[in-house]
mmCIF file of C-alpha atoms and ligand atoms in Angstrom:
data_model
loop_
_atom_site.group_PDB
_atom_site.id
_atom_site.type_symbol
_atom_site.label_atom_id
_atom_site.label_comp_id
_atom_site.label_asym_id
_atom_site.label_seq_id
_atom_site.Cartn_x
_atom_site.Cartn_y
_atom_site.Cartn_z
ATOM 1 C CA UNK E 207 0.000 0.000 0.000
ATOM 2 C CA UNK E 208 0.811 3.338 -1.325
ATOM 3 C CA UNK E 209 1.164 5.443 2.248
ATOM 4 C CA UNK E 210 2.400 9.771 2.221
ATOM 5 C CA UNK E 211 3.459 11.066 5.534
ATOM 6 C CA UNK E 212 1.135 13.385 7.800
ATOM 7 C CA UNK E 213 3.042 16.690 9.578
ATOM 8 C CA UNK E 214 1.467 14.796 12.543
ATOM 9 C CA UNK E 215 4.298 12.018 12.034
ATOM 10 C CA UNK E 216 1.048 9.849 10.785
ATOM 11 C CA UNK E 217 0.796 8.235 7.202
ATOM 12 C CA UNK E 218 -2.202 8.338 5.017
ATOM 13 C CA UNK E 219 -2.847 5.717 2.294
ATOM 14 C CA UNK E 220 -2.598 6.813 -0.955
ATOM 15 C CA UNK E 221 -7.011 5.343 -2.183
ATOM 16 C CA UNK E 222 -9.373 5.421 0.469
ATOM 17 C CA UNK E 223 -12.899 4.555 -0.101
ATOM 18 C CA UNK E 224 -15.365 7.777 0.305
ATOM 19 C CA UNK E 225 -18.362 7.235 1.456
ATOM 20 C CA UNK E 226 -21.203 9.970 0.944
ATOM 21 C CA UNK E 227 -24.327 9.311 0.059
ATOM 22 C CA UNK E 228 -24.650 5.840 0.149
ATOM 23 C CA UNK E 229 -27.111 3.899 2.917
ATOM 24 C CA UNK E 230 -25.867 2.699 6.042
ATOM 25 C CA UNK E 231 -26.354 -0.948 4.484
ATOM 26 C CA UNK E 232 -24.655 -0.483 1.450
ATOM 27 C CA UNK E 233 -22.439 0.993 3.239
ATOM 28 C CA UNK E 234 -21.612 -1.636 5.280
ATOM 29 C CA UNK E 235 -21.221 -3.873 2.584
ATOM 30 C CA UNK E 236 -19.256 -1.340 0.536
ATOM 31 C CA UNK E 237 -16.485 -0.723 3.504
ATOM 32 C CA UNK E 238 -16.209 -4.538 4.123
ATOM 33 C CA UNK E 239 -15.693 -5.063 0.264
ATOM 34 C CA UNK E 240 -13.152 -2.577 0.025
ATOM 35 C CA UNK E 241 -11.090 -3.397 2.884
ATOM 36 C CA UNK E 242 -10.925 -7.166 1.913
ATOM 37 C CA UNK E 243 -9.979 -5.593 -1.541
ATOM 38 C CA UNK E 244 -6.862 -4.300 -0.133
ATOM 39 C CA UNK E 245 -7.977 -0.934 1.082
ATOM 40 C CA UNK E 246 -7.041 0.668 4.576
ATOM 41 C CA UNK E 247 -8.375 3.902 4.431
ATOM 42 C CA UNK E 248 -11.928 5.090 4.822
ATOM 43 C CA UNK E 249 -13.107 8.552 4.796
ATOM 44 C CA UNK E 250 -16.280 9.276 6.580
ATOM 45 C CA UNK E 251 -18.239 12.213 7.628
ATOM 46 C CA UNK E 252 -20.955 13.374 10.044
ATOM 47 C CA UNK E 253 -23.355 14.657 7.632
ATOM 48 C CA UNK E 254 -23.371 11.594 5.234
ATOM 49 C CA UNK E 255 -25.629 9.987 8.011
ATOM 50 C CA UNK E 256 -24.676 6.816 7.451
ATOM 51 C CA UNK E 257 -21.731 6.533 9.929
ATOM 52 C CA UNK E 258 -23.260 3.309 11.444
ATOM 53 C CA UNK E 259 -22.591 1.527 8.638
ATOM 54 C CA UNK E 260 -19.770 2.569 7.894
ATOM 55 C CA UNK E 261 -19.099 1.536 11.754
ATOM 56 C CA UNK E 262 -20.840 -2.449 11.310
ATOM 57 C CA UNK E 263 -18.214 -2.619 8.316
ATOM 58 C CA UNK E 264 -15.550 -2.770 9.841
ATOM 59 C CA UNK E 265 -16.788 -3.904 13.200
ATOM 60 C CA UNK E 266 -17.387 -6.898 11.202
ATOM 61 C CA UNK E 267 -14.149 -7.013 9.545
ATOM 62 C CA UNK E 268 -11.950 -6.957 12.760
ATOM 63 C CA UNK E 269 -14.516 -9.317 14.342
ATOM 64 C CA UNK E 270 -12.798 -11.474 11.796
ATOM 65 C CA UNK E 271 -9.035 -10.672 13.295
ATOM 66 C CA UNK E 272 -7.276 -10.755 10.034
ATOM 67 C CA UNK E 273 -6.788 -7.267 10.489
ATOM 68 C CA UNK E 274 -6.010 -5.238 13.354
ATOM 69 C CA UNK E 275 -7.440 -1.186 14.209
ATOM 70 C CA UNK E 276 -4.006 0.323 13.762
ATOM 71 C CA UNK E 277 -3.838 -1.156 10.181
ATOM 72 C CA UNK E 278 -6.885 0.964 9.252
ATOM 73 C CA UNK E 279 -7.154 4.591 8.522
ATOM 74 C CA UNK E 280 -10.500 6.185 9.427
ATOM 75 C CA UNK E 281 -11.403 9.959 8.601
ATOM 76 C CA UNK E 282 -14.459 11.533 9.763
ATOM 77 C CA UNK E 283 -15.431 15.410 9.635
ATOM 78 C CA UNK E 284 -17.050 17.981 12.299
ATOM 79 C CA UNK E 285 -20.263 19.234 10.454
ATOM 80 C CA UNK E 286 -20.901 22.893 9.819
ATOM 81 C CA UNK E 287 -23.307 23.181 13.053
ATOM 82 C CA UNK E 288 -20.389 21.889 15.419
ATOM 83 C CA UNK E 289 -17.750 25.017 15.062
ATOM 84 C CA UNK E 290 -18.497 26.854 18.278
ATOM 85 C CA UNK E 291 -15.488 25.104 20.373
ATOM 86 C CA UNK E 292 -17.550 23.616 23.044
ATOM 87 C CA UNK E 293 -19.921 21.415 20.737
ATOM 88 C CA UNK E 294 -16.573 20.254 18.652
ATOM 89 C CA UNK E 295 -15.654 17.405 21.620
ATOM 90 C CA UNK E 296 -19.670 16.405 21.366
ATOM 91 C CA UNK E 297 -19.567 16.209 18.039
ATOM 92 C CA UNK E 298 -16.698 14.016 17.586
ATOM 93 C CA UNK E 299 -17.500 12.008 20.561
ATOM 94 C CA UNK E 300 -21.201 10.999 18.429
ATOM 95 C CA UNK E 301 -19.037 10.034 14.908
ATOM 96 C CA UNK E 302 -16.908 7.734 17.452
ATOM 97 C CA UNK E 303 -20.120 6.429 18.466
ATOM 98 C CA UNK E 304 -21.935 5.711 15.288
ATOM 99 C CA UNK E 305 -18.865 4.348 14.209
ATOM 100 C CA UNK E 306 -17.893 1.902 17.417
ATOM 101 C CA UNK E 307 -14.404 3.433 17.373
ATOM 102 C CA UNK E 308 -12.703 4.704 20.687
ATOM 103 C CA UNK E 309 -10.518 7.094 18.093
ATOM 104 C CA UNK E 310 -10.121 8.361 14.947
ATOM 105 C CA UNK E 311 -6.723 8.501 12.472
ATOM 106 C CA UNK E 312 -7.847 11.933 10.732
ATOM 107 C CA UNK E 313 -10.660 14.640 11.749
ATOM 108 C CA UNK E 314 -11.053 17.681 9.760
ATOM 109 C CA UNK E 315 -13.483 20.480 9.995
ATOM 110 C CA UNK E 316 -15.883 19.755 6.721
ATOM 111 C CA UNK E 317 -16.156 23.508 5.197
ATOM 112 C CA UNK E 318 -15.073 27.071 6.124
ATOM 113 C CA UNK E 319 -18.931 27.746 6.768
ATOM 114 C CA UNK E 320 -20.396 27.588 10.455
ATOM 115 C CA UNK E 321 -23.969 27.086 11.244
ATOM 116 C CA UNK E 322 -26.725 27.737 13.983
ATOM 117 C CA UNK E 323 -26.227 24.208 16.264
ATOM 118 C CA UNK E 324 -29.953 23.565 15.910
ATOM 119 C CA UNK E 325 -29.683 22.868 12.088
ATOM 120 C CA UNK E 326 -27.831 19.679 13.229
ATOM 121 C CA UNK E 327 -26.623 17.129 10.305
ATOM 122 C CA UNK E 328 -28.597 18.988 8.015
ATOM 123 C CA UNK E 329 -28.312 22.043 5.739
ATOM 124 C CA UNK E 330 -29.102 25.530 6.404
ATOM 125 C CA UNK E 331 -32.245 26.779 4.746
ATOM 126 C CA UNK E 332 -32.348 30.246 5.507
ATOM 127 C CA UNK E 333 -30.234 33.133 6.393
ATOM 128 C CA UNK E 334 -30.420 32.965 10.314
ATOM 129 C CA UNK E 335 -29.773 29.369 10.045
ATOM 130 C CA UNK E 336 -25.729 30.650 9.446
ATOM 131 C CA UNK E 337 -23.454 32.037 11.626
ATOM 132 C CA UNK E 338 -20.855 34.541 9.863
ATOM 133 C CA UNK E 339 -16.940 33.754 10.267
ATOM 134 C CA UNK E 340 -15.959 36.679 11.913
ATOM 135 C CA UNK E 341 -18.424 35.464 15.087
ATOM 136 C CA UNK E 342 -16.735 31.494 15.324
ATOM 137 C CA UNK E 343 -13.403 32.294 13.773
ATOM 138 C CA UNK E 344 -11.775 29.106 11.679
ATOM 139 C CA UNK E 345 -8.616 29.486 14.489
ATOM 140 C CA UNK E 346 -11.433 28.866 17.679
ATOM 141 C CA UNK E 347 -12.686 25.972 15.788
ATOM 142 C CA UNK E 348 -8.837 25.361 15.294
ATOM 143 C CA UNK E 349 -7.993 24.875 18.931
ATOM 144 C CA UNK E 350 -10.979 22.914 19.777
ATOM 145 C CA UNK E 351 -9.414 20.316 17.546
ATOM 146 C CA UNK E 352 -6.267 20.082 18.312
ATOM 147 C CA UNK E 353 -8.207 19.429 22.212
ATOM 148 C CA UNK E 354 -8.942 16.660 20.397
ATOM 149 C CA UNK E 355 -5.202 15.364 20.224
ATOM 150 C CA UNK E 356 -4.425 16.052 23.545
ATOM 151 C CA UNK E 357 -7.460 13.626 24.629
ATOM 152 C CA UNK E 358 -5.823 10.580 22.493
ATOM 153 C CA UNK E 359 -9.239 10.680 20.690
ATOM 154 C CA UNK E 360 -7.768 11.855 17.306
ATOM 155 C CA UNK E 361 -3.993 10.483 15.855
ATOM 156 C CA UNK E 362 -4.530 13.823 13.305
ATOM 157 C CA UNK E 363 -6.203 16.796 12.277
ATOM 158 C CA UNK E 364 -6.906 18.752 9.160
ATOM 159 C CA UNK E 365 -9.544 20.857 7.360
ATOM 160 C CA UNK E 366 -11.394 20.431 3.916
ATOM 161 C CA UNK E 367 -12.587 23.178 1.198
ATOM 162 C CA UNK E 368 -10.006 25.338 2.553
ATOM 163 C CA UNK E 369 -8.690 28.290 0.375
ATOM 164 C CA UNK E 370 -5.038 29.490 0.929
ATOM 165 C CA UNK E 371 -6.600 32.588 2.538
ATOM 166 C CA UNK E 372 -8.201 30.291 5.183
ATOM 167 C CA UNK E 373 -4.970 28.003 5.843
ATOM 168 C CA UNK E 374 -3.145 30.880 6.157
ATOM 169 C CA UNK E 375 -5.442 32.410 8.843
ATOM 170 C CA UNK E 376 -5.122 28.989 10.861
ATOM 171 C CA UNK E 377 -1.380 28.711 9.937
ATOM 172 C CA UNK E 378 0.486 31.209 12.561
ATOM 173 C CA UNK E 379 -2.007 29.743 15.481
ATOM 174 C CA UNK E 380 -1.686 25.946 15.099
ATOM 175 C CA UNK E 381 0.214 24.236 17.836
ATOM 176 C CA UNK E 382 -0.620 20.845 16.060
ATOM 177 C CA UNK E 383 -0.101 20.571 12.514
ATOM 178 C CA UNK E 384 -2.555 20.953 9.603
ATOM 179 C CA UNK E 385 -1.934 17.368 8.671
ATOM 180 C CA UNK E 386 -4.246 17.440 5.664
ATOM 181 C CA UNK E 387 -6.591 19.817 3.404
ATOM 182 C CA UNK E 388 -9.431 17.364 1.930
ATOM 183 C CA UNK E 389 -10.630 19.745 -1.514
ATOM 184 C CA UNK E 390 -12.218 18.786 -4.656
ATOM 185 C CA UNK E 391 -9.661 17.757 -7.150
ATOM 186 C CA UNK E 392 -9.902 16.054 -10.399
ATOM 187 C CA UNK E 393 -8.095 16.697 -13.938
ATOM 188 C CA UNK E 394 -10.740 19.452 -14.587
ATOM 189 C CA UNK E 395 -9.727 20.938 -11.624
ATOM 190 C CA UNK E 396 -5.773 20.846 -10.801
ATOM 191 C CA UNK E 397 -5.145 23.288 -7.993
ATOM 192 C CA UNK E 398 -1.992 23.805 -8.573
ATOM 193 C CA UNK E 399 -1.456 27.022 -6.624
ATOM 194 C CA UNK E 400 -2.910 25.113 -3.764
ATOM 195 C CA UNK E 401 -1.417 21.854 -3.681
ATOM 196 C CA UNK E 402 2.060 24.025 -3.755
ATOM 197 C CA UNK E 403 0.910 25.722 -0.931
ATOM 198 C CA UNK E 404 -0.075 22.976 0.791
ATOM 199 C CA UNK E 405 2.549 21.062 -0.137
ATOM 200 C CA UNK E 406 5.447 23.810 0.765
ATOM 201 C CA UNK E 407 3.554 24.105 4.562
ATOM 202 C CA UNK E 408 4.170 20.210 4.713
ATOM 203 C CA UNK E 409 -0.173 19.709 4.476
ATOM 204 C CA UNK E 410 -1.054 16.725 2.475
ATOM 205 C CA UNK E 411 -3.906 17.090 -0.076
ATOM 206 C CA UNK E 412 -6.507 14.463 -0.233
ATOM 207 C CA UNK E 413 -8.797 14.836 -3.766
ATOM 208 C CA UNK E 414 -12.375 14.000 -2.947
ATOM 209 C CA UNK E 415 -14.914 13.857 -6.368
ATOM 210 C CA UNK E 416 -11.967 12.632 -7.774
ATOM 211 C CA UNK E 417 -13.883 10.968 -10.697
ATOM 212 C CA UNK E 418 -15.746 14.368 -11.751
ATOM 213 C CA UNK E 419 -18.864 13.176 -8.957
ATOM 214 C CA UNK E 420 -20.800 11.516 -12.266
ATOM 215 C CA UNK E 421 -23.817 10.793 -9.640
ATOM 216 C CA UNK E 422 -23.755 13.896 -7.075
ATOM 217 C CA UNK E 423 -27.224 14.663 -5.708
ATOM 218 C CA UNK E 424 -29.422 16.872 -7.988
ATOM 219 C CA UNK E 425 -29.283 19.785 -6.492
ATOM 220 C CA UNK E 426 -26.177 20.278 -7.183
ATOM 221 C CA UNK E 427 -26.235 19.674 -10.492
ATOM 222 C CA UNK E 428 -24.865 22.693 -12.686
ATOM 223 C CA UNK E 429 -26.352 22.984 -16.194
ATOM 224 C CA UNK E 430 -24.051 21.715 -19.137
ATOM 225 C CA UNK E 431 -21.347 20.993 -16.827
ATOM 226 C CA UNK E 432 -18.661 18.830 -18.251
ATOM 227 C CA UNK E 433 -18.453 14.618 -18.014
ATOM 228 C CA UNK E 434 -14.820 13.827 -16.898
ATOM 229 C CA UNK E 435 -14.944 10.148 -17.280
ATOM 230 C CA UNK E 436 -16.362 10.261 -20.816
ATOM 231 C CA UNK E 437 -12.997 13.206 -21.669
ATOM 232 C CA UNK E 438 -11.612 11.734 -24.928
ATOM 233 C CA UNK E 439 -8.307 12.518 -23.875
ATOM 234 C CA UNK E 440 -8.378 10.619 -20.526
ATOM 235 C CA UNK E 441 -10.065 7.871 -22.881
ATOM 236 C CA UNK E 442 -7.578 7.589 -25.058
ATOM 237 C CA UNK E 443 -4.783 7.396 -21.996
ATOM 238 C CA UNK E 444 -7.154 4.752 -20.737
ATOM 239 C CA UNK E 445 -6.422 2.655 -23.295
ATOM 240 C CA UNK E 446 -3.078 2.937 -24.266
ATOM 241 C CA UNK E 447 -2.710 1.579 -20.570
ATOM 242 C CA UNK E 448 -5.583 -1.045 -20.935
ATOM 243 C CA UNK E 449 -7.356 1.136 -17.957
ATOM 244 C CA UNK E 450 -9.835 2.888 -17.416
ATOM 245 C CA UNK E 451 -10.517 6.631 -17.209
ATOM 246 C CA UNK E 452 -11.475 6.552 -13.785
ATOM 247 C CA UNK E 453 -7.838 4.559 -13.085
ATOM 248 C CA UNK E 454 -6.006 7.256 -15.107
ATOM 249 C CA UNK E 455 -7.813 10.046 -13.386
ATOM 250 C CA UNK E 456 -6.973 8.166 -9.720
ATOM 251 C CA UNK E 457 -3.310 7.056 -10.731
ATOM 252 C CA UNK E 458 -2.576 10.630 -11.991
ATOM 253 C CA UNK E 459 -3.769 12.189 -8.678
ATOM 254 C CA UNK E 460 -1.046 9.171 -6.497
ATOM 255 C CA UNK E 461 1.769 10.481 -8.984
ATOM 256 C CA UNK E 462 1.099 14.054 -7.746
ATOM 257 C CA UNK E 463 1.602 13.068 -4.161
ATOM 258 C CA UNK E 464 -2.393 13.122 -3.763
ATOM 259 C CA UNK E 465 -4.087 10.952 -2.232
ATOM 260 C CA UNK E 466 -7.247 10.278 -3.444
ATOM 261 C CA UNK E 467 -10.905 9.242 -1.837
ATOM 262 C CA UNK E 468 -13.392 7.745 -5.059
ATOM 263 C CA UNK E 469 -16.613 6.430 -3.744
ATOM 264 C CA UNK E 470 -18.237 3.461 -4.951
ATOM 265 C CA UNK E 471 -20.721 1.207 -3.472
ATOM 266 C CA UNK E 472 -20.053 -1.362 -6.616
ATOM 267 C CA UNK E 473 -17.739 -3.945 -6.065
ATOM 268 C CA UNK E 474 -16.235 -4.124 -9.188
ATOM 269 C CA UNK E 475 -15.518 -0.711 -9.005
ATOM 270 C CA UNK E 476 -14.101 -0.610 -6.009
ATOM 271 C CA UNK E 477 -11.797 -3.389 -7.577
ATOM 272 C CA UNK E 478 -11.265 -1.386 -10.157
ATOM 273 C CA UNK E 479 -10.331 1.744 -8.502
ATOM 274 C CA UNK E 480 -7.987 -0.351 -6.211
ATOM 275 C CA UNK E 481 -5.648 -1.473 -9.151
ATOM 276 C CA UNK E 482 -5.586 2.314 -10.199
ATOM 277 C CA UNK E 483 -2.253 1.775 -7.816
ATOM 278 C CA UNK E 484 -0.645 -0.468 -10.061
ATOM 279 C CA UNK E 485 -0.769 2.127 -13.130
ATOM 280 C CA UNK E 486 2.994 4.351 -13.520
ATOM 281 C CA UNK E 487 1.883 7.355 -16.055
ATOM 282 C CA UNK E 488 4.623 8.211 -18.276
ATOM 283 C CA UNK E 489 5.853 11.797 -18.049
ATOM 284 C CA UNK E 490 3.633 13.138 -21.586
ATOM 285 C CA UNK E 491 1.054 11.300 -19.850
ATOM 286 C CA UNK E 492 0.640 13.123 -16.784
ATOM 287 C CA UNK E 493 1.472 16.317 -19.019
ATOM 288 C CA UNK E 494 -1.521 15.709 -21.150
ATOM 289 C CA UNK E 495 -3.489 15.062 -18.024
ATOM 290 C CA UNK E 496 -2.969 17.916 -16.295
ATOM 291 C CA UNK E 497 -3.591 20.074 -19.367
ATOM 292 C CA UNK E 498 -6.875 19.158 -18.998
ATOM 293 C CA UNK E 499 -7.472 21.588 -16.138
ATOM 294 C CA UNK E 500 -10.490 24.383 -16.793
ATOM 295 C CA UNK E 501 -10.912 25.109 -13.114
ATOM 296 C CA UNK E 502 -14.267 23.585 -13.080
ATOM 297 C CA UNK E 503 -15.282 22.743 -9.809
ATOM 298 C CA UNK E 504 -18.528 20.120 -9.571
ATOM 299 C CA UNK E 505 -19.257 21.342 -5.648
ATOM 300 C CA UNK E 506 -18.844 25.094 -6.155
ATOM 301 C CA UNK E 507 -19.912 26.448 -3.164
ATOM 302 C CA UNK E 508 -22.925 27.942 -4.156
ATOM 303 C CA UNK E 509 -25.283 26.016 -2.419
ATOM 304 C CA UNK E 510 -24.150 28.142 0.827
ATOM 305 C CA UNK E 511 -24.720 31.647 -0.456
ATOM 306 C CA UNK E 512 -28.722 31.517 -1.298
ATOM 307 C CA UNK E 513 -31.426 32.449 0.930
ATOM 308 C CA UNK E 514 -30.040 35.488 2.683
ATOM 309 C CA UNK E 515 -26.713 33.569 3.854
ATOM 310 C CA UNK E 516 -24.138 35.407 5.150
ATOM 311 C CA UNK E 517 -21.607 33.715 2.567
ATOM 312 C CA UNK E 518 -20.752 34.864 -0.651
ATOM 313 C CA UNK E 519 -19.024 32.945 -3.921
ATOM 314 C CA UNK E 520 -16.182 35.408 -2.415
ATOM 315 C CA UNK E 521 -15.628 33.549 0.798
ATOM 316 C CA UNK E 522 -14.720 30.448 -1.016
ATOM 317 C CA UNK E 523 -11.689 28.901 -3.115
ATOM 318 C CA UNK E 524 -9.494 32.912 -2.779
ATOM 319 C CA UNK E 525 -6.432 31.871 -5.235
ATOM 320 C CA UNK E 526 -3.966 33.759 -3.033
ATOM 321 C CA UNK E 527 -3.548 34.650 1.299
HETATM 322 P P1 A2P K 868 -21.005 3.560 -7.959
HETATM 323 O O1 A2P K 868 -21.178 3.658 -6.466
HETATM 324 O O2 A2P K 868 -22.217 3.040 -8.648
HETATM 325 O O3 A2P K 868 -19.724 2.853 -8.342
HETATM 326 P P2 A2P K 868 -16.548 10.714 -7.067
HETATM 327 O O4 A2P K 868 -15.714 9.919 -6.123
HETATM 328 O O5 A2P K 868 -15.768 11.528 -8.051
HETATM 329 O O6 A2P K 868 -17.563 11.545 -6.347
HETATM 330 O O7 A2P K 868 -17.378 9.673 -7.950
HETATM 331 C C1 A2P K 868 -18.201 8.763 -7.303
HETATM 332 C C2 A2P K 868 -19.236 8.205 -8.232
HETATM 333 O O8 A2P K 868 -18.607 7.582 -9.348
HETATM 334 C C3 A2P K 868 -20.058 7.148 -7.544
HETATM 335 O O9 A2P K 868 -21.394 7.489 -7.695
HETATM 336 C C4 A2P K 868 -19.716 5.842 -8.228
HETATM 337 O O10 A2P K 868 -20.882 5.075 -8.505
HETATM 338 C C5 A2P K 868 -19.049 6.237 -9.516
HETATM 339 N N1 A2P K 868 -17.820 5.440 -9.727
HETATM 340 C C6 A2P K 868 -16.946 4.978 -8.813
HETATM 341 N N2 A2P K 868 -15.924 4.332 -9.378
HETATM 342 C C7 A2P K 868 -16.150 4.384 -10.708
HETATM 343 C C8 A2P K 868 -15.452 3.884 -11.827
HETATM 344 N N3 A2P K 868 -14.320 3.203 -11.702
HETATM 345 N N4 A2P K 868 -15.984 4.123 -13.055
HETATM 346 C C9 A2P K 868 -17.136 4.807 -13.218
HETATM 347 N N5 A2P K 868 -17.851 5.300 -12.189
HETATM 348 C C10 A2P K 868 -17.359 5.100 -10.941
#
């Protein structure tokens, strides 16, 4: 297995199986295929409400004692409700619940956007249903994590959907490291600029929606928006490596020092995405690949900034501290 060190002193497998929007029994099955496929790392969140079966998965796989806790790498994320300080412990302690763990290997704050508690795992709706930045501050949020590290309950911590503006607001305060930035990342959306960033302040980027997100919900469906897997350029790659786009588009994010998160509840895709490891892209392939970048981003960030929201586009993706 593919692992890339944490700043924590942690490593994080290169694939790990992502799990939103799937059913607590699928995904159950799905975390039990994938693990007996060869994967260690699962990446789990709050909101995705399906945490228990994420948890019965591997319950059941260690029940069978082939494989141990420590070999596993489980990532779970505080939900936008959770950010005042005092409900980030309670909130973390109910993911280690659902999921029968007593601790987790990675928890990251979801998105730079902070909501009233009483939305709970759900979405805001209307303005007063947000709470602006500049009253929960990402650094506040910040300490209550790393609280989390002193307690044993959490080996690392990290962040997701983070700009470079909001790293670098965290950056200066963080007596434990930002061991990872979780963002959207897919050919059709390099980062660059980020992952250097990232990269140069020794955070590891993990791509989620690394496939394009062919089956995201429909509300966040963006008219005309482009099909990665069905890219004739990645489909051409695809075969001159008897793959498949979606290997190409995973084995080109591992060469980058990415690791990547594709979710599946199909086991032959899961397979699939597995042997994505096995695939070395030759130099003018990875080129070709990462010409492919338009900055098109599947989860824009939109869906926080209707309904008199305190958020704007503006608070969201800033190219730049
Ligand atoms: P399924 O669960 O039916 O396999 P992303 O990780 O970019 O959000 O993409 C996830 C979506 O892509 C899932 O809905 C999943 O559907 C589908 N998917 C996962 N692996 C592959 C693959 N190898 N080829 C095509 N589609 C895939």
């Amino acid at each position: 297995m593919k692992l890339f060190p944490l700043a924590s002193g942690a490593s994080i497998p290169a694939i790990g199986l992502g799990t939103w929007q799937g059913s607590n029994a699928e995904l159950s099955e799905a975390v039990k295929c994938a693990i007996n496929v060869g994967y260690r790392h699962i990446d789990a969140a709050a909101v995705y409400v399906n945490e228990i079966g994420v948890g019965q998965g591997v319950k059941e796989i260690l029940a069978q004692k082939k494989i141990k806790r420590e070999d596993l790498f489980i990532t779970s994320k505080l939900w936008n409700s959770y950010h005042l300080p005092k409900d980030v412990l309670p909130a973390l302690k109910s993911s280690l619940s659902d999921l029968q763990l007593n601790y987790l290997d990675l928890y990251l704050i979801h998105w730079p956007v902070a909501y009233q508690p009483r939305v709970g795992l759900g979405m805001a709706e209307k303005g007063d249903d947000y709470i602006p930045l500049s009253k929960i501050p990402l650094r506040e949020t910040w300490q209550a994590m790393e609280q989390l590290v002193s307690l044993g309950l959490v080996k690392s911590i990290g962040v997701s959907n983070f700009s470079i503006k909001q790293l670098s607001e965290i950056l200066p305060h963080a007596k434990v490291p930002i061991s990872v930035n979780q963002v959207e990342n897919h050919p059709f959306l390099s980062q660059e600029e980020l992952i250097q960033f990232c990269h140069k302040n020794k955070i590891h980027v993990t791509a989620y929606s690394p496939l394009g997100s062919p089956n995201k919900p429909h509300e966040f469906k963006i008219k005309g928006e482009p099909t990665l897997l069905q890219n004739q350029a990645l489909t051409e790659i695809a075969m001159k490596y008897s793959a498949t786009p979606a290997q190409i588009a995973l084995a080109w994010q591992f060469a980058r020092g990415l690791s990547a998160i594709p979710q599946s509840i199909n086991s032959q895709r899961i397979e699939q995405n597995f042997g994505a490891m096995q695939i070395k892209l030759a130099a003018e392939d990875m080129k070709k690949i990462s010409a492919l970048n338009i900055n098109h981003r599947y989860l824009d960030g939109s869906f926080w900034t209707g309904n008199g929201s305190p958020y704007s586009i503006n608070d969201f993706w800033h190219a730049s501290a």
